[in-house]
Coordinates of C-alpha atoms in Angstrom, one line a residue:
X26 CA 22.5 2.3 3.4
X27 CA 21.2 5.7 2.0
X28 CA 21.4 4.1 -1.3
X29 CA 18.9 0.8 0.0
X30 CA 16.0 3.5 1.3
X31 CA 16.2 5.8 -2.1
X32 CA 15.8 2.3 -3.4
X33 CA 13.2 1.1 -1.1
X34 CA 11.5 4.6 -1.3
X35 CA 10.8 4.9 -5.1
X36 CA 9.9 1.4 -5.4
X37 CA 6.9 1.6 -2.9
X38 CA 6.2 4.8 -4.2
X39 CA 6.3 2.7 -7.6
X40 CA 4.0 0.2 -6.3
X41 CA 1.2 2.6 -4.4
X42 CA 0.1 3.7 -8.4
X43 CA 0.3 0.3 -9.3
X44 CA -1.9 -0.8 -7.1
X45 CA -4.1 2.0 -7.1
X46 CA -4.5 1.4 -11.5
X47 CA -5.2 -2.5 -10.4
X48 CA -7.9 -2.2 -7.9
X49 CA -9.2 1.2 -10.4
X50 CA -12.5 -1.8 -11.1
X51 CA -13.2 -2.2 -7.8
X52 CA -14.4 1.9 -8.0
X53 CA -15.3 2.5 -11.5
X54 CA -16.8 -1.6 -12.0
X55 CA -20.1 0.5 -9.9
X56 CA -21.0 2.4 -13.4
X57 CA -19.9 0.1 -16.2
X58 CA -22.2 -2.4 -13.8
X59 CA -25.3 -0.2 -14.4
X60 CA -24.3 0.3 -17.8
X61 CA -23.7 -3.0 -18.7
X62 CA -27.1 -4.6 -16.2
X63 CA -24.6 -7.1 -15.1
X64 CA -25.3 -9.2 -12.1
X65 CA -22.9 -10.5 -9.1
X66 CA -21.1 -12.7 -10.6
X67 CA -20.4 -11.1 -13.8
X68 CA -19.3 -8.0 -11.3
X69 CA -17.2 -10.4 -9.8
X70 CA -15.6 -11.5 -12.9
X71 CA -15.3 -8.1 -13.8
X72 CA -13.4 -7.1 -10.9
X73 CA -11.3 -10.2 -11.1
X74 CA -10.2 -10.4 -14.0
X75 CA -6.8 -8.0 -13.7
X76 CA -6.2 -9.3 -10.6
X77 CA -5.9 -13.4 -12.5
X78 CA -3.9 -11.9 -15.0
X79 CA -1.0 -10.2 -11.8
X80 CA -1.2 -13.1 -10.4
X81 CA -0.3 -15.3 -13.0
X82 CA 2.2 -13.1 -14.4
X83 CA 3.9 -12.9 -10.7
X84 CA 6.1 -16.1 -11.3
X85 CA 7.6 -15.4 -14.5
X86 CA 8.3 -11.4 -13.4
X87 CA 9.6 -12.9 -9.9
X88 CA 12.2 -14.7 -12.2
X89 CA 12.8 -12.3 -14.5
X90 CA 13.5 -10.4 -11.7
X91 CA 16.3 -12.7 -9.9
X92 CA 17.7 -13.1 -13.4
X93 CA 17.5 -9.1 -15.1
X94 CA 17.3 -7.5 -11.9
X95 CA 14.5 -5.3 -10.4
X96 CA 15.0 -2.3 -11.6
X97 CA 14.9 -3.7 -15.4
X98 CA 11.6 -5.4 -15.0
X99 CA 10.1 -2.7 -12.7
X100 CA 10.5 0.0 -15.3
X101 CA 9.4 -1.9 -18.5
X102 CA 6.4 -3.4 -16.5
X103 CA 4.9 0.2 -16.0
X104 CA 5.9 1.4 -19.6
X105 CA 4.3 -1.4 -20.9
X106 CA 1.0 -1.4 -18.6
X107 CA 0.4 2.0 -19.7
X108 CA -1.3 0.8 -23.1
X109 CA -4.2 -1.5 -22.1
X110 CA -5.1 0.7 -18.9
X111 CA -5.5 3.6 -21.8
X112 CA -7.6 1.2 -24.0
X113 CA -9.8 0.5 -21.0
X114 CA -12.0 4.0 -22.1
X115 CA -12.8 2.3 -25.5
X116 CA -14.6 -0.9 -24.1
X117 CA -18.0 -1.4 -24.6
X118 CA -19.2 -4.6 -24.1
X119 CA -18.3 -7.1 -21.1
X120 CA -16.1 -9.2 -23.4
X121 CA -13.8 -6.4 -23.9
X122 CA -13.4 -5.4 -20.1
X123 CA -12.2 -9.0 -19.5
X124 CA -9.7 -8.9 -22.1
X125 CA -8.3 -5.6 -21.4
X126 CA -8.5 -6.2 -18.0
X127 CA -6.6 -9.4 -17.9
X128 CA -3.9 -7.1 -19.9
X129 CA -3.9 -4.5 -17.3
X130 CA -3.9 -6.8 -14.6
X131 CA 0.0 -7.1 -15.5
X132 CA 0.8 -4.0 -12.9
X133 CA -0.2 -6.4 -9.8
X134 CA 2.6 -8.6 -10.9
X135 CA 4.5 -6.1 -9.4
X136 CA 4.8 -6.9 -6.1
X137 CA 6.8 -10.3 -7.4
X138 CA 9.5 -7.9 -8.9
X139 CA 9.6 -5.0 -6.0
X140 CA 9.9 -7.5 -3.4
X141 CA 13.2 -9.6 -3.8
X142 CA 14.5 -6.0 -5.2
X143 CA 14.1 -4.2 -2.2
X144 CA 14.9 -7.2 0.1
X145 CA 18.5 -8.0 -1.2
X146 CA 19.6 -3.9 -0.5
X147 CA 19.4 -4.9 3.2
X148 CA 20.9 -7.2 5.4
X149 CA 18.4 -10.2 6.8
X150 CA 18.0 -9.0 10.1
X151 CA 16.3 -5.8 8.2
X152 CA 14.3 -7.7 5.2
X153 CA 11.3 -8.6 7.3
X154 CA 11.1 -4.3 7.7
X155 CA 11.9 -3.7 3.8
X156 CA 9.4 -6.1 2.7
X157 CA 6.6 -5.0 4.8
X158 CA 7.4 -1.7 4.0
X159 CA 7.3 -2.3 1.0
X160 CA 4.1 -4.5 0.7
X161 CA 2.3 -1.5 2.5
X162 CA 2.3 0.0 -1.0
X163 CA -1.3 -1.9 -1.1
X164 CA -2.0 1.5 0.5
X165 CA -2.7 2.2 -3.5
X166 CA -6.0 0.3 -3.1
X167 CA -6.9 2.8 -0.7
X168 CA -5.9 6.3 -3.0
X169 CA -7.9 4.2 -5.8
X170 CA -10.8 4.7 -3.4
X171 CA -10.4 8.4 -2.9
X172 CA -9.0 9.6 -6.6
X173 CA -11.1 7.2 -8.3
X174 CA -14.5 8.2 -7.0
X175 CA -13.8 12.1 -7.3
X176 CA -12.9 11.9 -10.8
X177 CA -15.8 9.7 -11.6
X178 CA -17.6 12.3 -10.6
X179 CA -16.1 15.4 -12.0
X180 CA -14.8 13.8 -15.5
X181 CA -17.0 10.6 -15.5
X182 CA -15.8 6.9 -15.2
X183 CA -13.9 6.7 -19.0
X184 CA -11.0 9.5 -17.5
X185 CA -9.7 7.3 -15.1
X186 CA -8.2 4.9 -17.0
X187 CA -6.6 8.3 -19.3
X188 CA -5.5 9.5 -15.8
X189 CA -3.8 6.3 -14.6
X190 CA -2.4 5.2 -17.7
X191 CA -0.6 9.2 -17.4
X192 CA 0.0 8.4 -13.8
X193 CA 1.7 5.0 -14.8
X194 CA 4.5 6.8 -17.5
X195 CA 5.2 9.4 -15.3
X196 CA 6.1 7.0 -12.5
X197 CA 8.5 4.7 -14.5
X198 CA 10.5 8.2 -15.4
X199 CA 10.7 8.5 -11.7
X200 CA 11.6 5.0 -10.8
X201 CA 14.3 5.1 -13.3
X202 CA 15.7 8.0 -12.2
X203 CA 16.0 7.2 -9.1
X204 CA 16.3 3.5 -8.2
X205 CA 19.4 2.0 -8.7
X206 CA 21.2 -1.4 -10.0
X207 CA 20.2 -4.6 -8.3
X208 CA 22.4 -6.3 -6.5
X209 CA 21.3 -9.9 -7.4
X210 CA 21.6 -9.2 -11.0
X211 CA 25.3 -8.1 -11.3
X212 CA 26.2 -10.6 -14.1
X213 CA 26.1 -13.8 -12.1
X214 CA 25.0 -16.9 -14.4
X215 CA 21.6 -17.7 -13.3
X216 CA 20.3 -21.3 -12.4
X217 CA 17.8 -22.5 -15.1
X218 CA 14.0 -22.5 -14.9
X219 CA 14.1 -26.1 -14.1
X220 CA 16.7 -25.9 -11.2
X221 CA 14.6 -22.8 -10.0
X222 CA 11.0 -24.5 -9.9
X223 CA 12.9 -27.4 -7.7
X224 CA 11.9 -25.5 -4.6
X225 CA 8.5 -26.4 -5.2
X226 CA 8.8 -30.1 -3.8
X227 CA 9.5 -28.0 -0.7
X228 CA 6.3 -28.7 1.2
X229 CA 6.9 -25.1 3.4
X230 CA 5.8 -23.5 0.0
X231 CA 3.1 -24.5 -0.2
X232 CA 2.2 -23.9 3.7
X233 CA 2.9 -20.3 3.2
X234 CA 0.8 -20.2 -0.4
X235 CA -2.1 -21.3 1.8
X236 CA -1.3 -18.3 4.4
X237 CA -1.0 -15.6 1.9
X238 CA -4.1 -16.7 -0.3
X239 CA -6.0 -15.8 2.6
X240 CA -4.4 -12.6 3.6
X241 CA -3.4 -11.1 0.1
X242 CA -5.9 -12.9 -1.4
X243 CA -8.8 -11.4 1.1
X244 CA -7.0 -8.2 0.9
X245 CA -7.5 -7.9 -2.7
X246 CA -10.8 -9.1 -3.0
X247 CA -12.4 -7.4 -0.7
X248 CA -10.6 -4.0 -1.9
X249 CA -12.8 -4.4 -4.7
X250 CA -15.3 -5.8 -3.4
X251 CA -16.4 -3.4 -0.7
X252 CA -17.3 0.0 -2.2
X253 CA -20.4 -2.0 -3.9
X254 CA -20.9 -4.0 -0.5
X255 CA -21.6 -0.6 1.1
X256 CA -23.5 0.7 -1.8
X257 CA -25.7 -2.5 -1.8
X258 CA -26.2 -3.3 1.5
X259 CA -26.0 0.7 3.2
X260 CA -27.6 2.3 0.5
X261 CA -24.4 4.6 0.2
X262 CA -23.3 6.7 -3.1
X263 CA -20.0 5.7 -4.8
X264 CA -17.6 8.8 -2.8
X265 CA -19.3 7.4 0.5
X266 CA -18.9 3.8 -0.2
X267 CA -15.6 3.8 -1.4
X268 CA -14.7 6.3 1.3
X269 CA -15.6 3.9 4.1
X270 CA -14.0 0.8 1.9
X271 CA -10.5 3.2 2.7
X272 CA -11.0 2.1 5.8
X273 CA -10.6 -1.6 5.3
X274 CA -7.8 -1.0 2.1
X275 CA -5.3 2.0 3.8
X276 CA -4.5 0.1 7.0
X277 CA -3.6 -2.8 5.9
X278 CA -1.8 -1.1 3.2
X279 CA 0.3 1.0 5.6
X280 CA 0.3 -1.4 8.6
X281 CA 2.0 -4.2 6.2
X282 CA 5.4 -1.9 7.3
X283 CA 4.9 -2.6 11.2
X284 CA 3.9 -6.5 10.2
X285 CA 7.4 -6.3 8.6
X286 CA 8.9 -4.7 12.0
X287 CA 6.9 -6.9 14.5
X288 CA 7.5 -10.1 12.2
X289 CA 11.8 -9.2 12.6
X290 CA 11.3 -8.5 16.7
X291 CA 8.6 -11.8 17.5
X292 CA 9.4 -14.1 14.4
X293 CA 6.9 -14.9 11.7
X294 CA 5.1 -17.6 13.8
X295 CA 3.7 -15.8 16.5
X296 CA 2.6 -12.9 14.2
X297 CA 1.1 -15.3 11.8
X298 CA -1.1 -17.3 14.7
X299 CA -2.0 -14.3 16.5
X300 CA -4.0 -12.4 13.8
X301 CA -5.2 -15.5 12.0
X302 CA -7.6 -15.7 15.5
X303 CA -7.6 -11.6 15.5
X304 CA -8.9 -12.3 11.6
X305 CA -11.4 -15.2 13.0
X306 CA -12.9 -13.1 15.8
X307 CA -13.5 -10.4 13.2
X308 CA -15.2 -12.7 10.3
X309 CA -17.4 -14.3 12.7
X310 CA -18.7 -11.3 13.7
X311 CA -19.1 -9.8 10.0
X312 CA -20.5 -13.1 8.7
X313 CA -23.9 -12.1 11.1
X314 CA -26.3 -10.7 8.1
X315 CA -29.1 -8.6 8.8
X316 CA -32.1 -10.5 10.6
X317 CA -35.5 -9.5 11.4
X318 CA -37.1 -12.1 14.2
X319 CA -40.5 -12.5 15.3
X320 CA -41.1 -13.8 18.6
X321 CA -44.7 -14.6 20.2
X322 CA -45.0 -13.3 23.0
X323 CA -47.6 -13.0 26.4
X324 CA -49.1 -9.6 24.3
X325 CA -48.8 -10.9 21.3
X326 CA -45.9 -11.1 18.2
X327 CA -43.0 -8.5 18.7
X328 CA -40.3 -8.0 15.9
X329 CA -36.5 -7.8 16.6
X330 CA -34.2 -6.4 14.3
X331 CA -30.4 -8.3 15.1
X332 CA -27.4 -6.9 12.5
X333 CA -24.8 -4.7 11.8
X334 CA -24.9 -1.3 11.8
X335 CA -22.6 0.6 9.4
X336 CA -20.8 2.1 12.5
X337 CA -20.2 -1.0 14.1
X338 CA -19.5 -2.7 10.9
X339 CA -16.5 -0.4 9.5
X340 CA -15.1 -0.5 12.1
X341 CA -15.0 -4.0 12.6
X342 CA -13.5 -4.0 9.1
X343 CA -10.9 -1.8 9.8
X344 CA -9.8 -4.7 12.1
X345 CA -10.1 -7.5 9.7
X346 CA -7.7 -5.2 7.8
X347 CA -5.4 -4.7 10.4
X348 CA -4.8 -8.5 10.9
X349 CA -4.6 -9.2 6.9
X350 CA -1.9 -6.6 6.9
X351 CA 0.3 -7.9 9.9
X352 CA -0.4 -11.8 7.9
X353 CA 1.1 -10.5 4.6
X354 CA 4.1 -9.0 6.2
X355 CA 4.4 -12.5 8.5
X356 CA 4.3 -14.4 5.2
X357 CA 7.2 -12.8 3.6
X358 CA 9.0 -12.7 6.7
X359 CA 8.8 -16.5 6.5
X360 CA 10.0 -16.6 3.1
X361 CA 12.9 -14.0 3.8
X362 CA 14.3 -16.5 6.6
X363 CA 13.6 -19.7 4.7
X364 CA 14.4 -19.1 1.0
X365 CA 16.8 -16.3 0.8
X366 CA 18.7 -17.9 -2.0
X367 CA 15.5 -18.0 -4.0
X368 CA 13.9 -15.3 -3.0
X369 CA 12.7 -13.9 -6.3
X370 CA 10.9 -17.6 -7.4
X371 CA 9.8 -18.2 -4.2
X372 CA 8.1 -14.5 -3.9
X373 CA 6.6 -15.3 -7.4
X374 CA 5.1 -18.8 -6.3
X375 CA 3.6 -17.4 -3.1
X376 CA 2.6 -14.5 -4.8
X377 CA 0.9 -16.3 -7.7
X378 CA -1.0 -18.0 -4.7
X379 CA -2.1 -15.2 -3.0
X380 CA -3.1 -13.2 -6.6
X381 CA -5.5 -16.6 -7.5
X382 CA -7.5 -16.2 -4.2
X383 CA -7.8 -12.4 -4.7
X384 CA -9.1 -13.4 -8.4
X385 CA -11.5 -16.3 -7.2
X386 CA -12.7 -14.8 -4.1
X387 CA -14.7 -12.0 -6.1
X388 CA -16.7 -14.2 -8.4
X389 CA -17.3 -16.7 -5.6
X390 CA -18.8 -14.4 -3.5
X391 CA -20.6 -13.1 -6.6
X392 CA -21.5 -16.6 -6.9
X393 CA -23.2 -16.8 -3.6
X394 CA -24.8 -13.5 -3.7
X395 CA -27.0 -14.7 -6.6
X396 CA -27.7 -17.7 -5.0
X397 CA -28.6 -16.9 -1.8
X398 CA -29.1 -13.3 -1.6
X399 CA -27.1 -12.6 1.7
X400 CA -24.1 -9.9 1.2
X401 CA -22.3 -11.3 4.4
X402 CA -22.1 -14.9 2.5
X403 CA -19.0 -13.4 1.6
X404 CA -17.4 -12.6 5.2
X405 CA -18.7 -16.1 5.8
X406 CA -16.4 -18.1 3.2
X407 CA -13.5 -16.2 4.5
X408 CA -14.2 -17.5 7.9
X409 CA -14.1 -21.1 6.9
X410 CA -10.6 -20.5 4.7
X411 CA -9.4 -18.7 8.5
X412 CA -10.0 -22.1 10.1
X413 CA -8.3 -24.0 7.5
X414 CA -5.1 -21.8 8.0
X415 CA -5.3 -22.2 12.3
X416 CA -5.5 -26.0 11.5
X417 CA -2.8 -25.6 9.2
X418 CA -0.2 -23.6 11.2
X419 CA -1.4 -25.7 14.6
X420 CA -0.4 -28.9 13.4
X421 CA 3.1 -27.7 11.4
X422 CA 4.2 -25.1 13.9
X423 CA 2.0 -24.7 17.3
X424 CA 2.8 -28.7 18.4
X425 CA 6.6 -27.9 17.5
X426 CA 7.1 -24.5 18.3
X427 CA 4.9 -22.0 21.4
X428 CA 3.0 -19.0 20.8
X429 CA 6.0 -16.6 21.3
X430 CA 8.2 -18.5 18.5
X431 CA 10.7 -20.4 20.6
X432 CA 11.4 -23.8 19.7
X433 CA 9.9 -26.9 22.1
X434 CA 12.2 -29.1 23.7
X435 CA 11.5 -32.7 23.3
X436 CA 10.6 -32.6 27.0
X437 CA 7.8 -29.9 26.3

């Protein structure tokens, strides 16, 4: 067992800078867009595009993975990802930041290759703890927001990509040195992609991509969406803005772990329902934008101000984090107990789900910024996905199964 939490150790460590290099727009996107006079929805784009590029890249990594083994793909992925996040200090133009950052957005396929990896060193009464421990490396998002900002500021915005793509060799020297063979790649033939892709006329895969584009997906986007949500709509300075954005990214970055622990005591079910209305409690609030009313009254017309300020709004982020971080964790826990035969193209599916709504979210909400001018338009969308996943899981699990994951009897 000592060798499984080396193992499980290194590769979140592993996954914390990849995270950190993938969300580095989110922080440095601020600049380029005032160099650049882009609007929202070119930010959005901007900020999206590495996050298209992990997410497509997460199914054929995840089977890469099952078939080479996690430690293989792991350590090439962060040799290779090096190069673009280096070339990311020449770009000039808008054009070029989409192509180099659909190249660098090749370190958030990582998550499809660190998952099955860690999962198959423990037995499956401990995966649903090894993934989520795992998946807390998302915690990178939230070191993005502190390192990011302070070397902005000290270097400017062109060292951070230097820094990171340093940061990124260093780390696969490390991993290598310290991870160890995977067990699921030992030399066993490996069932061909067509056999593999077979568990997608499994209609549970598709249940759980629905879950996890809303909690990844909302995890991703609004990691780098929110240190210009609080510059825009506070007024705050990049350090301050993507300080308080921490607060949002680091718990449900290190939370994920107790997800993975609560998901193995209470099942994935009952974690999964009870956050999804934790998550719709918190959106409906957020979703309120700032309003000024005027109301005539007996002396005349009085003016009320109703809206969020940015001490009741972080922390009501800092919730909304919380529940997307016990969701993720739920999520795999599902797909630990259901598919543990397939783990690695199952993890790159759902993964490839939850990567698209983190790329889409961004430039939607950019979308509807433009449009109608209210920053909170983007809470609001997320609060119509959260009732489209309580529909979901009520009519596939609640009518089957109660609230504390124990199956109904026909009589009940």
């Amino acid at each position: 067992m000592g060798v499984a939490y080396r193992v499980l150790f290194v590769t979140t460590f592993a996954f914390v800078v990849c995270f950190a290099v993938w969300m580095a727009f989110g922080v440095i996107g601020i600049p380029i867009r005032r160099e650049l006079n882009l609007n929202a929805t070119q930010f959005g784009l901007l900020t999206a595009s590495p996050i298209l590029s992990g997410a497509l890249l997460r199914l054929p990594l995840g089977i890469w993975t099952d078939r080479f083994g996690g430690r293989m793909v792991m350590a090439l992925l962060l040799v290779v990802a090096a190069l673009p996040v280096w070339l990311v200090t020449y770009a000039a133009a808008l054009w070029q930041f989409l192509a180099i950052g659909l190249c660098l957005g090749a370190v958030g396929a990582s998550f499809a290759v660190g998952t099955p990896y860690v999962a198959r060193f423990f037995p499956p009464n401990r995966r649903g703890f090894a993934m989520g421990f795992f998946g807390a490396g998302t915690s990178g998002a939230a070191l993005n927001m502190f390192v990011a900002p302070a070397l902005v500021d000290a270097l400017g915005w062109r060292a951070v990509p230097r820094i990171y793509a340093v940061a990124l060799l260093l780390t696969a020297a490390i991993f290598w040195m310290l991870s160890a063979p995977d067990p699921g790649a030992s030399g066993k033939s490996s069932p061909g992609l067509k056999q593999q892709l077979q568990v997608l006329g499994n209609p549970r895969v598709w249940k759980y991509c629905q879950y996890y584009s809303l909690a990844f997906g909302g995890f991703t986007g609004l990691s780098v969406w929110m240190p210009q949500y609080f510059a825009g709509e506070y007024g705050l300075g990049i350090a301050s803005a993507a300080a308080l954005a921490a607060c949002f990214s680091l718990p449900a970055g290190v939370l994920r772990a107790v997800g993975g622990a609560l998901s193995d005591r209470f099942g994935a079910h009952a974690l999964t329902w009870w956050v999804l209305w934790l998550a719709w409690i918190a959106l409906f609030l957020l979703s309120y934008p700032q309003t000024q009313l005027i109301v005539q009254t007996s002396r005349g017309p009085s003016s009320f101000h109703i809206g969020l300020s940015l001490w009741t709004f972080t922390p009501l982020l800092f919730v909304l984090g919380v529940a997307l971080a016990f969701g993720m964790a739920s999520t795999f826990k599902y797909l630990g107990d259901d598919f543990s035969d397939s783990l690695g193209i199952v993890t790159g599916i759902v993964g490839l789900a939850g990567g698209l709504g983190g790329f889409l979210l961004p430039i939607l909400w950019g979308g509807l910024l433009d449009l109608l001018g209210i920053r909170s338009s983007a809470f609001m969308l997320l609060y119509g996905i959260v009732w489209v996943s309580l529909i979901l899981i009520y009519f596939t699990e609640v009518r089957r199964i109660d609230i504390r994951g124990r199956q109904r009897t026909p009589e009940s």
